[in-house]
């Protein structure tokens, strides 16, 4: 046997022990599915949180002056909500997600299911970023659009829904999809609290087989392929949006 | 009730706790059918005054009565009253994401509950009046500045306002397009529309205005009929201003 075929058969053996024996590939598959589940539901939660936070922050930005001059309870309520939203965003963006995840797991929701905990942790964190994406989108629309809507008699809410928000989609949708991609990679720390995500699956195989190269490269490839596919998807969407541009 | 559509008393707009007095006690009456032209140096408070009339700018003091209703009262729903006060902006502010006909019909259909047919018919007849009936399906970005401003005027007219507010409607236009917009405004004045116009077009003030107001430092310094205003100015600041612009 020459060196090359020896190397080859060793490789094959490693491959078998890493993925075939005891159907270990199933861990990778399950881990991948868990990563996707966490990502998708966390983003959905993030969207809800983000919409609420962005609504508070933007209505404060646009109505603060008028409400302050008129006085009354509404001004103080909005001011308080805005302060809470700002603090929330600062905290969520200032503390590493892995620390947030561990706090949720070991401190707050001690006895709960692990995947829902990850969804909550990643979703609430992502909400802070999504909020800023939405707010940025709203701020990028010329205030004249808003004023024209108000001058015709539309309420603040009607103006936002009819006129301002439709004009933010072009700029926010690609950014949101990039947030999805970032989130997918970020979930790779879910293993810190014992969740079998894609990264953890590789780890588990490494722990059993004492092979590091093969499982970790496999995990890396799955991440990479997924991200590349998602990125292509974002590019297609972006091109579509640009084509509709007038 | 008097024949004043708008009655302004002691109107103030202070910024930075009173350090900046954009409006410093304005009293003014606007009668039905009047064309009031406001002139004055940059920063004198013309825009602030005009934009206070429909509360796009929230005054910090004084009152504005519109059709006998004190709209600066907190309890008043300003959105209802804004429907009756059309506004035309320096930068047109057509809704970028809607074609011309949609720009003109969205407010009447949603706020006045007009049927789509009725709103379309009205919009088309107004477009015809300003010579743009063939551009109904165009998007704002496909129009010239002069065309945009003509659309902006008729968009406001679709709400059948009782008064029209213009903030430097020709200042953002190329010189060759100023005339077409002024012509529309002249027609409107001749048709009996009550108008308040901030402009640097002295010709318009002289020819179409029923009254000219000179503002400086957040105050009304002088007001008169156009003839006496321009031929026999009293205040030194006005004399100085006219010597520069005429
Ligand atoms: N947010 C603000 N904070 C402080 N000062 C302000 C603010 N907005 C406006 N001002 C001041 O109010 C004054 C009046 O401004 P306004 O825009 O009404 O003037 P104008 O007569 O319309 O001028 P122009 O001919 O340049 O349009 C200006 O001195 C301006 O600097
Ligand atoms: Mg101005």
Short mmCIF file of C-alpha atoms and ligand atoms in Angstrom, two decimals:
data_model
loop_
_atom_site.label_atom_id
_atom_site.label_comp_id
_atom_site.label_asym_id
_atom_site.label_seq_id
_atom_site.Cartn_x
_atom_site.Cartn_y
_atom_site.Cartn_z
CA UNK A 1 0.00 0.00 0.00
CA UNK A 2 1.42 3.37 -0.88
CA UNK A 3 1.21 6.47 1.29
CA UNK A 4 -1.61 8.06 -0.59
CA UNK A 5 -4.01 5.19 -0.34
CA UNK A 6 -3.06 4.73 3.30
CA UNK A 7 -3.98 8.35 3.96
CA UNK A 8 -7.15 7.84 2.03
CA UNK A 9 -8.29 4.84 3.97
CA UNK A 10 -7.52 6.61 7.24
CA UNK A 11 -9.63 9.48 6.08
CA UNK A 12 -12.41 7.10 5.25
CA UNK A 13 -12.19 5.50 8.66
CA UNK A 14 -12.33 8.84 10.38
CA UNK A 15 -15.29 9.80 8.26
CA UNK A 16 -17.10 6.62 9.20
CA UNK A 17 -16.42 7.00 12.89
CA UNK A 18 -17.44 10.64 12.81
CA UNK A 19 -20.63 10.42 10.82
CA UNK A 20 -21.72 6.86 10.09
CA UNK A 21 -21.11 4.94 13.29
CA UNK A 22 -24.20 5.13 15.52
CA UNK A 23 -25.70 7.44 12.86
CA UNK A 24 -23.73 10.34 14.26
CA UNK A 25 -24.58 12.45 11.21
CA UNK A 26 -28.01 12.72 12.73
CA UNK A 27 -26.54 14.99 15.40
CA UNK A 28 -25.40 17.34 12.67
CA UNK A 29 -28.82 17.23 11.07
CA UNK A 30 -30.61 17.76 14.36
CA UNK A 31 -28.18 20.47 15.34
CA UNK A 32 -28.74 22.24 12.04
CA UNK A 33 -32.51 22.04 12.44
CA UNK A 34 -32.25 23.38 15.99
CA UNK A 35 -30.06 26.25 14.82
CA UNK A 36 -32.61 27.09 12.14
CA UNK A 37 -35.53 26.87 14.57
CA UNK A 38 -33.81 29.12 17.07
CA UNK A 39 -32.86 31.60 14.36
CA UNK A 40 -36.30 31.80 12.75
CA UNK A 41 -38.30 32.11 15.95
CA UNK A 42 -35.79 34.48 17.51
CA UNK A 43 -36.09 36.71 14.47
CA UNK A 44 -39.88 36.63 14.67
CA UNK A 45 -39.72 37.61 18.32
CA UNK A 46 -37.10 40.20 17.41
CA UNK A 47 -39.42 41.67 14.79
CA UNK A 48 -42.25 42.04 17.30
CA UNK A 49 -39.97 43.60 19.92
CA UNK A 50 -38.28 45.72 17.27
CA UNK A 51 -41.55 47.11 15.91
CA UNK A 52 -42.70 48.09 19.38
CA UNK A 53 -39.39 49.71 20.32
CA UNK A 54 -39.08 51.50 16.98
CA UNK A 55 -42.67 52.74 17.24
CA UNK A 56 -41.94 54.21 20.67
CA UNK A 57 -38.62 55.74 19.67
CA UNK A 58 -39.89 57.25 16.41
CA UNK A 59 -43.10 58.63 17.80
CA UNK A 60 -41.05 60.25 20.52
CA UNK A 61 -38.68 61.71 17.92
CA UNK A 62 -41.53 63.12 15.85
CA UNK A 63 -43.97 64.22 18.55
CA UNK A 64 -41.75 65.17 21.45
CA UNK A 65 -41.75 68.90 20.81
CA UNK A 66 -45.47 69.33 20.25
CA UNK A 67 -46.35 67.13 23.23
CA UNK A 68 -43.89 68.92 25.50
CA UNK A 69 -45.34 72.31 24.63
CA UNK A 70 -48.89 71.11 25.16
CA UNK A 71 -47.98 69.35 28.39
CA UNK A 72 -50.19 66.74 29.98
CA UNK A 73 -49.78 63.13 30.95
CA UNK A 74 -49.25 61.86 27.38
CA UNK A 75 -45.91 63.61 27.18
CA UNK A 76 -44.60 62.00 30.36
CA UNK A 77 -45.84 58.55 29.36
CA UNK A 78 -44.10 58.76 26.00
CA UNK A 79 -40.97 60.19 27.59
CA UNK A 80 -40.85 57.32 30.07
CA UNK A 81 -41.48 54.71 27.39
CA UNK A 82 -38.75 56.24 25.27
CA UNK A 83 -36.29 56.15 28.16
CA UNK A 84 -37.14 52.50 28.78
CA UNK A 85 -36.73 51.64 25.10
CA UNK A 86 -33.40 53.43 24.92
CA UNK A 87 -32.12 51.67 28.03
CA UNK A 88 -33.30 48.33 26.70
CA UNK A 89 -31.46 48.86 23.44
CA UNK A 90 -28.29 49.98 25.22
CA UNK A 91 -28.27 46.97 27.52
CA UNK A 92 -29.08 44.45 24.80
CA UNK A 93 -26.35 45.79 22.54
CA UNK A 94 -23.83 46.29 25.33
CA UNK A 95 -23.83 42.85 26.93
CA UNK A 96 -22.43 39.92 24.92
CA UNK A 97 -25.20 37.63 23.74
CA UNK A 98 -23.54 34.59 25.27
CA UNK A 99 -23.69 36.25 28.68
CA UNK A 100 -27.35 37.16 28.11
CA UNK A 101 -28.06 33.57 27.11
CA UNK A 102 -26.45 32.21 30.26
CA UNK A 103 -28.31 34.69 32.43
CA UNK A 104 -31.60 33.53 30.91
CA UNK A 105 -30.65 29.90 31.33
CA UNK A 106 -29.03 29.86 34.74
CA UNK A 107 -30.67 32.83 36.47
CA UNK A 108 -34.07 33.72 35.11
CA UNK A 109 -35.78 30.73 33.50
CA UNK A 110 -33.88 28.05 35.37
CA UNK A 111 -36.08 25.03 34.88
CA UNK A 112 -37.52 25.63 31.40
CA UNK A 113 -36.97 23.95 28.08
CA UNK A 114 -33.65 24.88 26.59
CA UNK A 115 -34.58 25.74 22.99
CA UNK A 116 -37.36 28.18 23.99
CA UNK A 117 -34.87 29.84 26.33
CA UNK A 118 -32.48 30.33 23.45
CA UNK A 119 -35.30 31.75 21.32
CA UNK A 120 -36.17 34.22 24.08
CA UNK A 121 -32.55 35.22 24.64
CA UNK A 122 -31.67 35.65 20.98
CA UNK A 123 -35.06 37.16 20.10
CA UNK A 124 -35.00 39.83 22.80
CA UNK A 125 -31.43 40.64 21.87
CA UNK A 126 -32.19 40.79 18.17
CA UNK A 127 -35.18 43.04 18.89
CA UNK A 128 -32.78 45.80 19.91
CA UNK A 129 -30.98 45.61 16.59
CA UNK A 130 -34.19 45.28 14.59
CA UNK A 131 -35.56 48.36 16.38
CA UNK A 132 -32.60 50.42 15.26
CA UNK A 133 -32.95 49.10 11.71
CA UNK A 134 -36.59 50.20 11.61
CA UNK A 135 -35.86 53.52 13.25
CA UNK A 136 -33.03 54.15 10.83
CA UNK A 137 -35.40 53.38 7.97
CA UNK A 138 -37.98 55.83 9.29
CA UNK A 139 -35.39 58.53 9.83
CA UNK A 140 -34.10 58.09 6.29
CA UNK A 141 -37.48 59.12 4.86
CA UNK A 142 -37.52 62.87 4.23
CA UNK A 143 -39.53 64.60 6.95
CA UNK A 144 -41.35 66.49 4.20
CA UNK A 145 -43.20 63.28 3.37
CA UNK A 146 -44.41 63.11 6.95
CA UNK A 147 -45.37 66.78 7.05
CA UNK A 148 -47.27 66.54 3.77
CA UNK A 149 -49.28 63.65 5.18
CA UNK A 150 -50.05 65.50 8.39
CA UNK A 151 -50.95 68.69 6.51
CA UNK A 152 -53.65 66.81 4.59
CA UNK A 153 -55.23 65.75 7.86
CA UNK A 154 -53.80 62.27 8.35
CA UNK A 155 -53.13 61.38 11.98
CA UNK A 156 -49.63 60.47 13.09
CA UNK A 157 -50.46 56.78 12.84
CA UNK A 158 -52.17 57.06 9.43
CA UNK A 159 -49.24 59.05 8.10
CA UNK A 160 -46.73 56.47 9.26
CA UNK A 161 -48.71 53.53 7.88
CA UNK A 162 -49.78 55.09 4.57
CA UNK A 163 -46.81 57.20 3.67
CA UNK A 164 -43.64 56.77 5.72
CA UNK A 165 -43.37 53.05 6.42
CA UNK A 166 -43.99 51.91 2.81
CA UNK A 167 -40.98 54.04 1.87
CA UNK A 168 -38.72 52.33 4.40
CA UNK A 169 -39.11 48.81 3.07
CA UNK A 170 -36.61 49.22 0.27
CA UNK A 171 -33.84 50.15 2.67
CA UNK A 172 -34.79 48.01 5.66
CA UNK A 173 -35.63 44.66 4.06
CA UNK A 174 -32.09 43.81 2.93
CA UNK A 175 -30.71 44.96 6.29
CA UNK A 176 -33.24 42.79 8.09
CA UNK A 177 -32.23 39.77 6.04
CA UNK A 178 -28.61 40.46 6.91
CA UNK A 179 -29.68 40.50 10.54
CA UNK A 180 -31.15 37.05 9.95
CA UNK A 181 -27.80 35.82 8.61
CA UNK A 182 -25.91 37.34 11.52
CA UNK A 183 -28.38 35.79 13.93
CA UNK A 184 -27.95 32.37 12.37
CA UNK A 185 -24.21 32.50 12.97
CA UNK A 186 -24.73 33.95 16.43
CA UNK A 187 -26.82 30.97 17.53
CA UNK A 188 -23.61 28.93 17.42
CA UNK A 189 -23.14 29.81 21.08
CA UNK A 190 -26.35 28.00 22.07
CA UNK A 191 -24.18 25.06 23.10
CA UNK A 192 -23.06 27.06 26.13
CA UNK A 193 -26.34 26.14 27.77
CA UNK A 194 -26.37 22.56 26.54
CA UNK A 195 -28.49 22.98 23.42
CA UNK A 196 -27.66 20.67 20.57
CA UNK A 197 -27.23 23.24 17.84
CA UNK A 198 -25.07 22.80 14.78
CA UNK A 199 -21.85 23.80 16.54
CA UNK A 200 -22.61 21.62 19.54
CA UNK A 201 -23.22 18.67 17.23
CA UNK A 202 -19.69 19.00 15.92
CA UNK A 203 -18.41 19.33 19.46
CA UNK A 204 -20.22 16.20 20.55
CA UNK A 205 -18.75 14.16 17.73
CA UNK A 206 -15.32 15.49 18.56
CA UNK A 207 -15.78 14.51 22.19
CA UNK A 208 -16.66 10.94 21.30
CA UNK A 209 -14.30 10.29 18.42
CA UNK A 210 -11.42 12.52 19.50
CA UNK A 211 -11.36 13.72 15.91
CA UNK A 212 -11.39 17.49 15.66
CA UNK A 213 -10.76 18.18 12.01
CA UNK A 214 -13.54 16.28 10.31
CA UNK A 215 -16.56 17.23 12.46
CA UNK A 216 -15.58 20.86 12.79
CA UNK A 217 -14.92 21.23 9.09
CA UNK A 218 -18.27 19.60 8.39
CA UNK A 219 -19.99 22.07 10.70
CA UNK A 220 -18.12 24.96 9.11
CA UNK A 221 -19.22 23.85 5.65
CA UNK A 222 -22.88 23.62 6.66
CA UNK A 223 -22.74 27.15 8.13
CA UNK A 224 -20.94 28.48 5.10
CA UNK A 225 -23.28 26.93 2.55
CA UNK A 226 -26.34 28.16 4.44
CA UNK A 227 -24.97 31.67 4.75
CA UNK A 228 -23.93 31.78 1.10
CA UNK A 229 -27.39 30.65 0.01
CA UNK A 230 -29.08 33.21 2.24
CA UNK A 231 -26.77 35.93 0.97
CA UNK A 232 -27.66 35.06 -2.61
CA UNK A 233 -31.31 35.31 -1.62
CA UNK A 234 -30.71 38.77 -0.14
CA UNK A 235 -28.98 39.87 -3.32
CA UNK A 236 -31.91 38.73 -5.42
CA UNK A 237 -34.35 40.60 -3.19
CA UNK A 238 -32.17 43.71 -3.31
CA UNK A 239 -32.06 43.59 -7.08
CA UNK A 240 -35.83 43.21 -7.23
CA UNK A 241 -36.31 46.20 -4.96
CA UNK A 242 -33.92 48.28 -7.00
CA UNK A 243 -35.67 47.36 -10.22
CA UNK A 244 -38.95 48.65 -8.81
CA UNK A 245 -37.27 51.92 -7.96
CA UNK A 246 -38.66 54.92 -9.71
CA UNK B 1 -69.10 85.52 13.95
CA UNK B 2 -66.76 87.76 11.99
CA UNK B 3 -65.74 87.00 8.44
CA UNK B 4 -62.27 86.09 9.64
CA UNK B 5 -61.28 82.56 8.75
CA UNK B 6 -58.19 82.78 10.89
CA UNK B 7 -57.57 84.93 13.94
CA UNK B 8 -54.13 84.89 15.49
CA UNK B 9 -53.54 86.45 18.90
CA UNK B 10 -50.24 86.90 20.68
CA UNK B 11 -48.65 83.98 18.86
CA UNK B 12 -45.25 83.00 20.20
CA UNK B 13 -42.75 80.34 19.29
CA UNK B 14 -39.76 80.26 21.56
CA UNK B 15 -36.87 77.85 21.41
CA UNK B 16 -34.29 76.99 24.03
CA UNK B 17 -36.43 78.29 26.86
CA UNK B 18 -36.93 81.69 25.25
CA UNK B 19 -33.39 82.34 24.00
CA UNK B 20 -34.61 82.15 20.40
CA UNK B 21 -37.86 83.91 19.64
CA UNK B 22 -38.89 82.69 16.20
CA UNK B 23 -42.30 84.29 16.77
CA UNK B 24 -42.59 87.03 19.31
CA UNK B 25 -46.22 87.98 19.66
CA UNK B 26 -48.06 87.92 16.35
CA UNK B 27 -51.57 89.27 15.90
CA UNK B 28 -53.21 88.75 12.54
CA UNK B 29 -56.62 88.24 11.00
CA UNK B 30 -57.21 86.55 7.71
CA UNK B 31 -60.51 87.16 6.03
CA UNK B 32 -62.31 84.97 3.61
CA UNK B 33 -61.06 85.52 0.06
CA UNK B 34 -57.96 87.43 1.11
CA UNK B 35 -54.57 86.74 -0.42
CA UNK B 36 -52.11 87.61 2.30
CA UNK B 37 -48.48 87.71 1.21
CA UNK B 38 -45.77 87.50 3.85
CA UNK B 39 -42.31 88.80 3.12
CA UNK B 40 -39.25 89.42 5.22
CA UNK B 41 -35.57 88.60 5.59
CA UNK B 42 -34.30 85.08 6.15
CA UNK B 43 -34.87 83.88 9.70
CA UNK B 44 -37.55 86.47 10.38
CA UNK B 45 -40.11 83.77 11.27
CA UNK B 46 -42.20 83.63 8.08
CA UNK B 47 -42.16 79.85 7.80
CA UNK B 48 -42.65 79.40 11.51
CA UNK B 49 -45.70 81.65 11.38
CA UNK B 50 -47.20 79.92 8.36
CA UNK B 51 -46.54 76.45 9.75
CA UNK B 52 -48.06 77.43 13.07
CA UNK B 53 -51.36 78.14 11.36
CA UNK B 54 -51.97 74.40 10.89
CA UNK B 55 -49.88 73.47 13.93
CA UNK B 56 -47.12 71.76 11.98
CA UNK B 57 -45.16 74.01 14.29
CA UNK B 58 -46.55 73.98 17.82
CA UNK B 59 -46.62 77.54 19.17
CA UNK B 60 -45.39 78.08 22.71
CA UNK B 61 -47.89 80.86 23.37
CA UNK B 62 -50.92 82.66 22.02
CA UNK B 63 -53.98 81.37 20.22
CA UNK B 64 -55.10 80.59 16.71
CA UNK B 65 -58.78 80.58 15.92
CA UNK B 66 -59.79 78.77 12.78
CA UNK B 67 -63.44 79.21 11.87
CA UNK B 68 -64.06 80.26 15.43
CA UNK B 69 -62.39 77.23 16.97
CA UNK B 70 -59.27 77.73 19.06
CA UNK B 71 -57.11 75.04 17.50
CA UNK B 72 -54.29 75.60 19.97
CA UNK B 73 -56.59 74.15 22.61
CA UNK B 74 -55.31 70.71 23.63
CA UNK B 75 -58.73 69.16 23.38
CA UNK B 76 -59.21 70.09 19.73
CA UNK B 77 -58.54 67.37 17.16
CA UNK B 78 -56.22 69.21 14.80
CA UNK B 79 -56.46 66.52 12.11
CA UNK B 80 -60.05 67.51 11.33
CA UNK B 81 -59.11 71.17 10.93
CA UNK B 82 -56.03 70.44 8.85
CA UNK B 83 -58.31 68.88 6.24
CA UNK B 84 -59.61 72.38 5.63
CA UNK B 85 -56.18 74.01 5.47
CA UNK B 86 -54.22 73.02 2.40
CA UNK B 87 -50.47 73.41 2.51
CA UNK B 88 -47.91 73.71 -0.26
CA UNK B 89 -44.25 73.26 0.60
CA UNK B 90 -41.08 74.63 -0.90
CA UNK B 91 -39.91 71.12 -1.76
CA UNK B 92 -43.28 69.88 -3.06
CA UNK B 93 -43.32 66.79 -0.81
CA UNK B 94 -45.29 64.64 -3.19
CA UNK B 95 -45.51 61.09 -1.90
CA UNK B 96 -42.64 59.39 -3.72
CA UNK B 97 -44.11 55.91 -3.57
CA UNK B 98 -47.41 56.83 -5.20
CA UNK B 99 -48.32 57.97 -8.67
CA UNK B 100 -49.91 61.36 -9.18
CA UNK B 101 -53.50 60.22 -9.07
CA UNK B 102 -52.87 58.24 -5.89
CA UNK B 103 -51.12 61.24 -4.37
CA UNK B 104 -54.27 63.21 -4.99
CA UNK B 105 -56.88 60.67 -3.98
CA UNK B 106 -55.44 58.98 -0.90
CA UNK B 107 -56.54 61.72 1.49
CA UNK B 108 -60.06 62.30 0.07
CA UNK B 109 -60.82 58.56 -0.03
CA UNK B 110 -59.46 57.83 3.43
CA UNK B 111 -60.35 61.00 5.29
CA UNK B 112 -63.43 62.31 3.51
CA UNK B 113 -64.66 58.79 2.73
CA UNK B 114 -65.14 59.68 -0.91
CA UNK B 115 -65.60 56.81 -3.33
CA UNK B 116 -62.64 56.01 -5.55
CA UNK B 117 -64.56 57.11 -8.64
CA UNK B 118 -65.58 60.40 -7.12
CA UNK B 119 -62.07 61.14 -5.88
CA UNK B 120 -60.55 60.18 -9.24
CA UNK B 121 -62.96 62.36 -11.13
CA UNK B 122 -62.21 65.35 -8.95
CA UNK B 123 -58.46 64.74 -9.19
CA UNK B 124 -58.55 64.45 -12.97
CA UNK B 125 -60.56 67.62 -13.40
CA UNK B 126 -58.06 69.46 -11.20
CA UNK B 127 -55.14 68.00 -13.11
CA UNK B 128 -56.78 69.24 -16.26
CA UNK B 129 -57.07 72.69 -14.78
CA UNK B 130 -53.28 72.79 -14.33
CA UNK B 131 -52.57 71.12 -17.66
CA UNK B 132 -51.32 67.82 -16.31
CA UNK B 133 -54.19 65.44 -17.02
CA UNK B 134 -51.90 63.23 -19.13
CA UNK B 135 -49.50 62.72 -16.20
CA UNK B 136 -52.00 61.10 -13.85
CA UNK B 137 -50.20 57.76 -13.88
CA UNK B 138 -46.69 59.22 -13.64
CA UNK B 139 -44.60 59.05 -10.48
CA UNK B 140 -43.27 62.22 -8.86
CA UNK B 141 -39.69 61.47 -9.91
CA UNK B 142 -40.82 61.57 -13.53
CA UNK B 143 -42.04 65.18 -13.28
CA UNK B 144 -40.20 68.47 -13.49
CA UNK B 145 -40.12 70.74 -10.45
CA UNK B 146 -42.80 73.01 -11.84
CA UNK B 147 -45.04 70.06 -12.61
CA UNK B 148 -44.49 68.64 -9.14
CA UNK B 149 -45.48 71.90 -7.52
CA UNK B 150 -48.61 72.18 -9.67
CA UNK B 151 -49.55 68.66 -8.58
CA UNK B 152 -48.83 69.56 -4.95
CA UNK B 153 -51.24 72.48 -5.22
CA UNK B 154 -54.04 70.42 -6.72
CA UNK B 155 -53.39 67.58 -4.28
CA UNK B 156 -54.18 70.02 -1.49
CA UNK B 157 -57.22 71.27 -3.42
CA UNK B 158 -58.61 67.73 -3.57
CA UNK B 159 -59.48 68.11 0.10
CA UNK B 160 -61.56 71.19 -0.74
CA UNK B 161 -59.78 73.40 1.77
CA UNK B 162 -61.05 76.75 2.93
CA UNK B 163 -57.61 78.27 3.06
CA UNK B 164 -54.34 77.48 1.31
CA UNK B 165 -50.95 78.02 2.93
CA UNK B 166 -47.88 78.38 0.69
CA UNK B 167 -44.33 78.34 2.04
CA UNK B 168 -42.03 79.69 -0.67
CA UNK B 169 -43.68 77.58 -3.36
CA UNK B 170 -41.37 78.76 -6.13
CA UNK B 171 -38.05 79.00 -4.29
CA UNK B 172 -36.86 75.52 -5.21
CA UNK B 173 -37.74 75.89 -8.89
CA UNK B 174 -35.58 76.62 -11.88
CA UNK B 175 -36.37 80.18 -13.03
CA UNK B 176 -38.17 79.05 -16.18
CA UNK B 177 -40.68 77.08 -14.08
CA UNK B 178 -41.61 79.79 -11.63
CA UNK B 179 -44.17 81.30 -13.98
CA UNK B 180 -46.25 78.17 -14.45
CA UNK B 181 -46.65 77.75 -10.69
CA UNK B 182 -47.43 81.41 -10.08
CA UNK B 183 -50.06 81.22 -12.83
CA UNK B 184 -51.82 78.40 -11.02
CA UNK B 185 -51.72 80.41 -7.80
CA UNK B 186 -53.11 83.46 -9.58
CA UNK B 187 -55.99 81.41 -10.97
CA UNK B 188 -56.67 80.12 -7.52
CA UNK B 189 -56.70 83.61 -6.07
CA UNK B 190 -59.02 84.81 -8.82
CA UNK B 191 -61.36 81.91 -8.06
CA UNK B 192 -61.72 83.34 -4.57
CA UNK B 193 -59.50 81.02 -2.55
CA UNK B 194 -58.25 82.40 0.74
CA UNK B 195 -54.48 82.23 0.61
CA UNK B 196 -51.52 82.92 2.87
CA UNK B 197 -48.32 83.01 0.85
CA UNK B 198 -44.74 83.29 2.03
CA UNK B 199 -42.72 84.27 -1.02
CA UNK B 200 -39.88 86.32 -2.41
CA UNK B 201 -41.87 87.00 -5.58
CA UNK B 202 -42.59 90.71 -5.17
CA UNK B 203 -44.42 90.77 -8.49
CA UNK B 204 -46.89 88.23 -7.19
CA UNK B 205 -47.35 90.19 -3.97
CA UNK B 206 -48.07 93.37 -5.87
CA UNK B 207 -50.30 91.86 -8.50
CA UNK B 208 -52.27 89.22 -6.62
CA UNK B 209 -51.95 90.09 -2.95
CA UNK B 210 -54.79 91.83 -1.19
CA UNK B 211 -52.51 92.55 1.74
CA UNK B 212 -48.78 92.32 2.30
CA UNK B 213 -47.18 91.64 5.66
CA UNK B 214 -43.56 92.39 6.48
CA UNK B 215 -42.01 90.31 9.24
CA UNK B 216 -38.71 90.77 11.01
CA UNK B 217 -37.37 89.33 14.24
CA UNK B 218 -40.46 87.23 14.81
CA UNK B 219 -42.79 90.23 14.67
CA UNK B 220 -45.09 91.80 12.13
CA UNK B 221 -43.43 95.12 11.44
CA UNK B 222 -45.75 96.51 8.82
CA UNK B 223 -48.79 95.49 6.82
CA UNK B 224 -50.70 97.25 4.14
CA UNK B 225 -52.40 96.91 0.78
CA UNK B 226 -49.83 96.13 -1.92
CA UNK B 227 -49.88 99.56 -3.50
CA UNK B 228 -49.16 101.51 -0.32
CA UNK B 229 -46.93 98.78 1.01
CA UNK B 230 -44.53 99.02 -1.90
CA UNK B 231 -44.93 102.69 -2.82
CA UNK B 232 -45.09 104.19 0.60
CA UNK B 233 -43.35 101.98 3.18
CA UNK B 234 -43.19 103.48 6.67
CA UNK B 235 -40.79 101.39 8.70
CA UNK B 236 -37.07 101.81 8.10
CA UNK B 237 -36.41 98.10 8.18
CA UNK B 238 -39.01 97.57 5.50
CA UNK B 239 -37.58 100.41 3.41
CA UNK B 240 -34.16 98.86 3.76
CA UNK B 241 -35.51 95.40 2.87
CA UNK B 242 -37.39 96.67 -0.18
CA UNK B 243 -34.37 98.58 -1.41
CA UNK B 244 -32.49 95.29 -1.46
CA UNK B 245 -35.10 93.08 -3.12
CA UNK B 246 -36.75 95.42 -5.59
N1 LIG C 1 -35.45 74.05 16.19
C1 LIG C 1 -35.03 75.32 16.30
N2 LIG C 1 -34.24 75.67 17.33
C2 LIG C 1 -33.81 76.94 17.46
N3 LIG C 1 -34.12 77.93 16.61
C3 LIG C 1 -34.90 77.65 15.57
C4 LIG C 1 -35.40 76.32 15.35
N4 LIG C 1 -36.15 76.34 14.23
C5 LIG C 1 -36.14 77.60 13.76
N5 LIG C 1 -35.38 78.39 14.55
C6 LIG C 1 -35.13 79.84 14.36
O1 LIG C 1 -36.35 80.50 14.18
C7 LIG C 1 -36.17 81.63 13.35
C8 LIG C 1 -37.27 81.71 12.32
O2 LIG C 1 -37.09 80.72 11.33
P1 LIG C 1 -38.03 80.63 10.04
O3 LIG C 1 -37.66 79.38 9.35
O4 LIG C 1 -39.44 80.80 10.44
O5 LIG C 1 -37.56 81.87 9.18
P2 LIG C 1 -38.00 82.29 7.72
O6 LIG C 1 -38.47 83.68 7.81
O7 LIG C 1 -38.94 81.29 7.14
O8 LIG C 1 -36.62 82.27 6.95
P3 LIG C 1 -36.29 81.81 5.46
O9 LIG C 1 -36.59 82.99 4.55
O10 LIG C 1 -34.82 81.54 5.50
O11 LIG C 1 -37.09 80.60 5.14
C9 LIG C 1 -34.79 81.52 12.76
O12 LIG C 1 -33.96 82.45 13.39
C10 LIG C 1 -34.36 80.13 13.08
O13 LIG C 1 -32.99 80.07 13.30
MG1 LIG C 2 -38.84 79.87 5.52
#
